[in-house]
């Protein structure tokens, strides 16, 4: 039986991968990778919470691969050019 997704863990994984680059979706680059059952919820949370700037930076820095980039981008609204987070706000 699959356990429920814990929001604090999902949010932490999201920041660790997309914002800080301290973890990856899968084991690579010396990172352990996140639990498989959190991969899709992390992408969904990112798409709902962050703007394309963070997604592009994560790809450029090698924190996510092209496939992860495409999967996440597909979840983002067409209004991604309107930042959800203001530049003066730090990601939590």
Coordinates of C-alpha atoms in Angstrom, one line a residue:
X1 CA 0.0 0.0 0.0
X2 CA 1.3 3.4 -1.0
X3 CA 1.8 5.9 1.8
X4 CA 0.2 9.4 1.5
X5 CA 2.4 12.2 0.2
X6 CA 3.5 14.4 3.1
X7 CA 3.4 18.1 2.0
X8 CA 6.4 19.2 4.1
X9 CA 8.5 16.4 2.4
X10 CA 7.2 17.2 -1.0
X11 CA 8.0 20.9 -0.6
X12 CA 11.5 20.1 0.8
X13 CA 12.2 17.8 -2.2
X14 CA 11.0 20.5 -4.6
X15 CA 13.3 23.2 -3.2
X16 CA 16.2 20.8 -2.9
X17 CA 16.0 19.8 -6.6
X18 CA 14.8 23.0 -8.4
X19 CA 15.9 25.9 -6.3
X20 CA 19.1 24.8 -4.5
X21 CA 20.3 21.8 -6.6
X22 CA 21.2 19.7 -3.5
X23 CA 19.2 16.6 -4.6
X24 CA 18.0 15.0 -7.8
X25 CA 14.9 13.0 -8.8
X26 CA 17.0 9.9 -9.3
X27 CA 20.4 8.8 -8.0
X28 CA 23.1 10.7 -9.9
X29 CA 25.7 13.4 -9.4
X30 CA 26.5 12.1 -5.9
X31 CA 22.9 12.7 -4.8
X32 CA 20.7 9.9 -3.4
X33 CA 17.6 10.9 -5.3
X34 CA 14.1 11.2 -3.9
X35 CA 11.6 8.5 -3.3
X36 CA 9.8 7.4 -6.4
X37 CA 6.3 8.0 -5.0
X38 CA 7.3 11.7 -4.6
X39 CA 8.6 12.4 -8.1
X40 CA 5.3 13.3 -9.7
X41 CA 3.9 15.3 -6.7
X42 CA 7.1 17.3 -6.6
X43 CA 6.8 18.2 -10.3
X44 CA 3.1 19.1 -9.8
X45 CA 3.9 21.3 -6.7
X46 CA 6.7 23.1 -8.5
X47 CA 4.4 23.8 -11.5
X48 CA 1.8 25.3 -9.2
X49 CA 4.2 27.3 -7.0
X50 CA 7.2 28.5 -9.0
X51 CA 7.8 30.3 -12.2
X52 CA 9.7 29.3 -15.3
X53 CA 12.9 31.1 -14.1
X54 CA 13.6 28.4 -11.6
X55 CA 12.8 25.6 -14.0
X56 CA 15.2 27.0 -16.6
X57 CA 18.0 27.6 -14.1
X58 CA 17.6 24.0 -12.8
X59 CA 18.1 22.7 -16.3
X60 CA 21.0 25.0 -17.1
X61 CA 22.7 24.0 -13.8
X62 CA 22.2 20.3 -14.5
X63 CA 20.0 19.7 -11.5
X64 CA 17.3 18.3 -13.7
X65 CA 17.6 16.6 -17.0
X66 CA 15.8 17.4 -20.3
X67 CA 13.0 14.8 -19.7
X68 CA 12.4 16.1 -16.2
X69 CA 12.3 19.6 -17.6
X70 CA 9.8 18.7 -20.3
X71 CA 7.6 16.8 -17.8
X72 CA 7.5 19.7 -15.4
X73 CA 7.0 22.4 -18.1
X74 CA 4.0 20.4 -19.4
X75 CA 2.3 20.8 -16.0
X76 CA 2.8 24.6 -15.9
X77 CA -0.1 26.9 -16.8
X78 CA 0.1 28.9 -20.0
X79 CA 0.5 32.0 -17.8
X80 CA 3.9 31.0 -16.6
X81 CA 5.3 34.3 -17.8
X82 CA 3.4 35.9 -14.9
X83 CA 5.6 35.0 -11.9
X84 CA 3.8 33.4 -9.0
X85 CA 6.7 34.4 -6.7
X86 CA 7.8 38.0 -6.7
X87 CA 11.5 38.6 -7.2
X88 CA 11.7 40.0 -3.7
X89 CA 10.5 36.8 -2.2
X90 CA 12.9 34.0 -1.3
X91 CA 11.7 30.5 -1.8
X92 CA 10.8 28.8 1.4

